[in-house]
Amino acid sequence: MIYAIILIIFGLISFLFNKYPIVKKMALWQACIAPLIIIWGVAGIVILSTIRYSVIQENAIYWFFLICGSAIEILIGLLFIYRYLKIRRYEDSDKKFFQYQNALGIIAVLVGIATIIAI
């Protein structure tokens, strides 16, 4: 449950703090929290992959959403870093990343809500 709430929070950060064109300070802030998001996603995948199969078989949809959420968190974190590096070098390279970040944020929120419902 806590994992799903944190996934929703990261999705909302990705979606709500996304403006076009992005200010370099906001991109830097997002790039600074990106390692936290990536570490949380990797830890989620590692922890979830070590759980016994019999537990996963009981509620497979819940575990599927948790693993998908971890993968989405990793993608969001990598996009934050990549977007900051592109904006730092090329000022006008934000449009495509703006759309990707919105899409990943919405997907993260939906997966978090689906995880809570699947409990």
PDB file of C-alpha atoms in Angstrom:
ATOM      1  CA  MET A   1       0.000   0.000   0.000  1.00  0.00           C
ATOM      2  CA  ILE A   2       2.800   2.414   0.882  1.00  0.00           C
ATOM      3  CA  TYR A   3       4.561   1.496  -2.346  1.00  0.00           C
ATOM      4  CA  ALA A   4       1.476   2.377  -4.393  1.00  0.00           C
ATOM      5  CA  ILE A   5       1.089   5.707  -2.596  1.00  0.00           C
ATOM      6  CA  ILE A   6       4.729   6.584  -3.279  1.00  0.00           C
ATOM      7  CA  LEU A   7       4.234   5.599  -6.937  1.00  0.00           C
ATOM      8  CA  ILE A   8       1.243   7.955  -7.124  1.00  0.00           C
ATOM      9  CA  ILE A   9       3.306  10.748  -5.544  1.00  0.00           C
ATOM     10  CA  PHE A  10       6.160  10.272  -8.035  1.00  0.00           C
ATOM     11  CA  GLY A  11       3.636  10.200 -10.884  1.00  0.00           C
ATOM     12  CA  LEU A  12       2.058  13.419  -9.670  1.00  0.00           C
ATOM     13  CA  ILE A  13       5.483  15.053  -9.392  1.00  0.00           C
ATOM     14  CA  SER A  14       6.211  13.968 -12.936  1.00  0.00           C
ATOM     15  CA  PHE A  15       2.872  15.241 -14.218  1.00  0.00           C
ATOM     16  CA  LEU A  16       2.064  18.331 -12.155  1.00  0.00           C
ATOM     17  CA  PHE A  17       5.498  19.961 -12.114  1.00  0.00           C
ATOM     18  CA  ASN A  18       5.804  19.677 -15.860  1.00  0.00           C
ATOM     19  CA  LYS A  19       5.509  22.922 -17.777  1.00  0.00           C
ATOM     20  CA  TYR A  20       6.459  23.722 -21.329  1.00  0.00           C
ATOM     21  CA  PRO A  21       9.040  25.182 -21.776  1.00  0.00           C
ATOM     22  CA  ILE A  22      10.671  24.019 -18.589  1.00  0.00           C
ATOM     23  CA  VAL A  23      12.824  26.341 -16.516  1.00  0.00           C
ATOM     24  CA  LYS A  24      16.384  25.135 -15.984  1.00  0.00           C
ATOM     25  CA  LYS A  25      15.990  25.349 -12.200  1.00  0.00           C
ATOM     26  CA  MET A  26      12.960  23.054 -12.308  1.00  0.00           C
ATOM     27  CA  ALA A  27      14.800  20.635 -14.580  1.00  0.00           C
ATOM     28  CA  LEU A  28      17.738  20.665 -12.159  1.00  0.00           C
ATOM     29  CA  TRP A  29      15.412  19.993  -9.200  1.00  0.00           C
ATOM     30  CA  GLN A  30      13.838  17.076 -11.059  1.00  0.00           C
ATOM     31  CA  ALA A  31      17.259  15.737 -11.997  1.00  0.00           C
ATOM     32  CA  CYS A  32      18.289  15.929  -8.325  1.00  0.00           C
ATOM     33  CA  ILE A  33      15.360  13.799  -7.148  1.00  0.00           C
ATOM     34  CA  ALA A  34      15.777  11.363 -10.052  1.00  0.00           C
ATOM     35  CA  PRO A  35      18.355   9.158  -8.261  1.00  0.00           C
ATOM     36  CA  LEU A  36      15.910   8.742  -5.367  1.00  0.00           C
ATOM     37  CA  ILE A  37      13.196   7.664  -7.799  1.00  0.00           C
ATOM     38  CA  ILE A  38      15.545   5.267  -9.618  1.00  0.00           C
ATOM     39  CA  ILE A  39      16.795   3.738  -6.361  1.00  0.00           C
ATOM     40  CA  TRP A  40      13.216   3.279  -5.144  1.00  0.00           C
ATOM     41  CA  GLY A  41      12.264   1.567  -8.427  1.00  0.00           C
ATOM     42  CA  VAL A  42      15.298  -0.725  -8.451  1.00  0.00           C
ATOM     43  CA  ALA A  43      14.796  -1.613  -4.786  1.00  0.00           C
ATOM     44  CA  GLY A  44      11.176  -2.404  -5.555  1.00  0.00           C
ATOM     45  CA  ILE A  45      12.106  -4.764  -8.373  1.00  0.00           C
ATOM     46  CA  VAL A  46      14.815  -6.460  -6.276  1.00  0.00           C
ATOM     47  CA  ILE A  47      12.520  -6.909  -3.282  1.00  0.00           C
ATOM     48  CA  LEU A  48       9.607  -8.083  -5.395  1.00  0.00           C
ATOM     49  CA  SER A  49      11.750 -10.544  -7.329  1.00  0.00           C
ATOM     50  CA  THR A  50      12.964 -12.199  -4.105  1.00  0.00           C
ATOM     51  CA  ILE A  51       9.483 -12.959  -2.803  1.00  0.00           C
ATOM     52  CA  ARG A  52       8.470 -16.584  -3.014  1.00  0.00           C
ATOM     53  CA  TYR A  53       6.399 -17.699  -5.975  1.00  0.00           C
ATOM     54  CA  SER A  54       3.591 -19.072  -3.792  1.00  0.00           C
ATOM     55  CA  VAL A  55       2.940 -15.600  -2.363  1.00  0.00           C
ATOM     56  CA  ILE A  56       2.916 -14.040  -5.823  1.00  0.00           C
ATOM     57  CA  GLN A  57       0.585 -16.705  -7.181  1.00  0.00           C
ATOM     58  CA  GLU A  58      -2.019 -15.798  -4.535  1.00  0.00           C
ATOM     59  CA  ASN A  59      -2.500 -12.253  -5.837  1.00  0.00           C
ATOM     60  CA  ALA A  60      -0.717 -12.092  -9.182  1.00  0.00           C
ATOM     61  CA  ILE A  61      -2.406  -8.913 -10.408  1.00  0.00           C
ATOM     62  CA  TYR A  62      -1.223  -6.957  -7.364  1.00  0.00           C
ATOM     63  CA  TRP A  63       2.376  -8.104  -7.827  1.00  0.00           C
ATOM     64  CA  PHE A  64       2.217  -7.410 -11.567  1.00  0.00           C
ATOM     65  CA  PHE A  65       1.167  -3.810 -10.904  1.00  0.00           C
ATOM     66  CA  LEU A  66       3.942  -3.406  -8.333  1.00  0.00           C
ATOM     67  CA  ILE A  67       6.608  -4.601 -10.770  1.00  0.00           C
ATOM     68  CA  CYS A  68       5.198  -2.418 -13.572  1.00  0.00           C
ATOM     69  CA  GLY A  69       5.187   0.519 -11.164  1.00  0.00           C
ATOM     70  CA  SER A  70       8.849  -0.073 -10.342  1.00  0.00           C
ATOM     71  CA  ALA A  71       9.750  -0.100 -14.026  1.00  0.00           C
ATOM     72  CA  ILE A  72       7.792   3.104 -14.608  1.00  0.00           C
ATOM     73  CA  GLU A  73       9.574   4.787 -11.693  1.00  0.00           C
ATOM     74  CA  ILE A  74      12.935   3.902 -13.206  1.00  0.00           C
ATOM     75  CA  LEU A  75      11.847   5.341 -16.559  1.00  0.00           C
ATOM     76  CA  ILE A  76      10.606   8.541 -14.912  1.00  0.00           C
ATOM     77  CA  GLY A  77      13.918   9.002 -13.099  1.00  0.00           C
ATOM     78  CA  LEU A  78      15.961   8.369 -16.233  1.00  0.00           C
ATOM     79  CA  LEU A  79      13.774  10.781 -18.194  1.00  0.00           C
ATOM     80  CA  PHE A  80      14.318  13.492 -15.568  1.00  0.00           C
ATOM     81  CA  ILE A  81      18.086  13.133 -15.889  1.00  0.00           C
ATOM     82  CA  TYR A  82      18.096  12.853 -19.685  1.00  0.00           C
ATOM     83  CA  ARG A  83      15.750  15.799 -20.042  1.00  0.00           C
ATOM     84  CA  TYR A  84      17.965  17.992 -17.856  1.00  0.00           C
ATOM     85  CA  LEU A  85      21.062  17.052 -19.855  1.00  0.00           C
ATOM     86  CA  LYS A  86      19.309  17.846 -23.152  1.00  0.00           C
ATOM     87  CA  ILE A  87      17.933  21.168 -21.881  1.00  0.00           C
ATOM     88  CA  ARG A  88      21.298  22.165 -20.501  1.00  0.00           C
ATOM     89  CA  ARG A  89      22.873  21.668 -23.905  1.00  0.00           C
ATOM     90  CA  TYR A  90      20.035  22.626 -26.282  1.00  0.00           C
ATOM     91  CA  GLU A  91      17.495  25.143 -25.013  1.00  0.00           C
ATOM     92  CA  ASP A  92      14.759  24.195 -27.491  1.00  0.00           C
ATOM     93  CA  SER A  93      14.755  20.400 -27.087  1.00  0.00           C
ATOM     94  CA  ASP A  94      11.945  20.201 -24.568  1.00  0.00           C
ATOM     95  CA  LYS A  95       8.740  19.505 -26.542  1.00  0.00           C
ATOM     96  CA  LYS A  96       9.176  15.743 -27.018  1.00  0.00           C
ATOM     97  CA  PHE A  97      10.314  15.163 -23.425  1.00  0.00           C
ATOM     98  CA  PHE A  98       7.390  17.233 -22.137  1.00  0.00           C
ATOM     99  CA  GLN A  99       4.943  14.789 -23.715  1.00  0.00           C
ATOM    100  CA  TYR A 100       6.837  11.685 -22.530  1.00  0.00           C
ATOM    101  CA  GLN A 101       6.979  12.980 -18.974  1.00  0.00           C
ATOM    102  CA  ASN A 102       3.249  13.712 -18.973  1.00  0.00           C
ATOM    103  CA  ALA A 103       2.457  10.242 -20.313  1.00  0.00           C
ATOM    104  CA  LEU A 104       4.693   8.476 -17.779  1.00  0.00           C
ATOM    105  CA  GLY A 105       3.241  10.551 -14.935  1.00  0.00           C
ATOM    106  CA  ILE A 106      -0.323   9.657 -15.877  1.00  0.00           C
ATOM    107  CA  ILE A 107       0.569   5.975 -16.293  1.00  0.00           C
ATOM    108  CA  ALA A 108       2.320   5.957 -12.896  1.00  0.00           C
ATOM    109  CA  VAL A 109      -0.739   7.436 -11.180  1.00  0.00           C
ATOM    110  CA  LEU A 110      -3.060   4.942 -12.891  1.00  0.00           C
ATOM    111  CA  VAL A 111      -0.835   1.983 -11.987  1.00  0.00           C
ATOM    112  CA  GLY A 112      -0.677   3.214  -8.376  1.00  0.00           C
ATOM    113  CA  ILE A 113      -4.454   3.455  -8.207  1.00  0.00           C
ATOM    114  CA  ALA A 114      -4.832   0.027  -9.836  1.00  0.00           C
ATOM    115  CA  THR A 115      -2.409  -1.412  -7.263  1.00  0.00           C
ATOM    116  CA  ILE A 116      -4.486  -0.020  -4.410  1.00  0.00           C
ATOM    117  CA  ILE A 117      -7.658  -1.413  -5.965  1.00  0.00           C
ATOM    118  CA  ALA A 118      -6.012  -4.837  -6.525  1.00  0.00           C
ATOM    119  CA  ILE A 119      -5.273  -5.231  -2.818  1.00  0.00           C
TER     120      ILE A 119
END
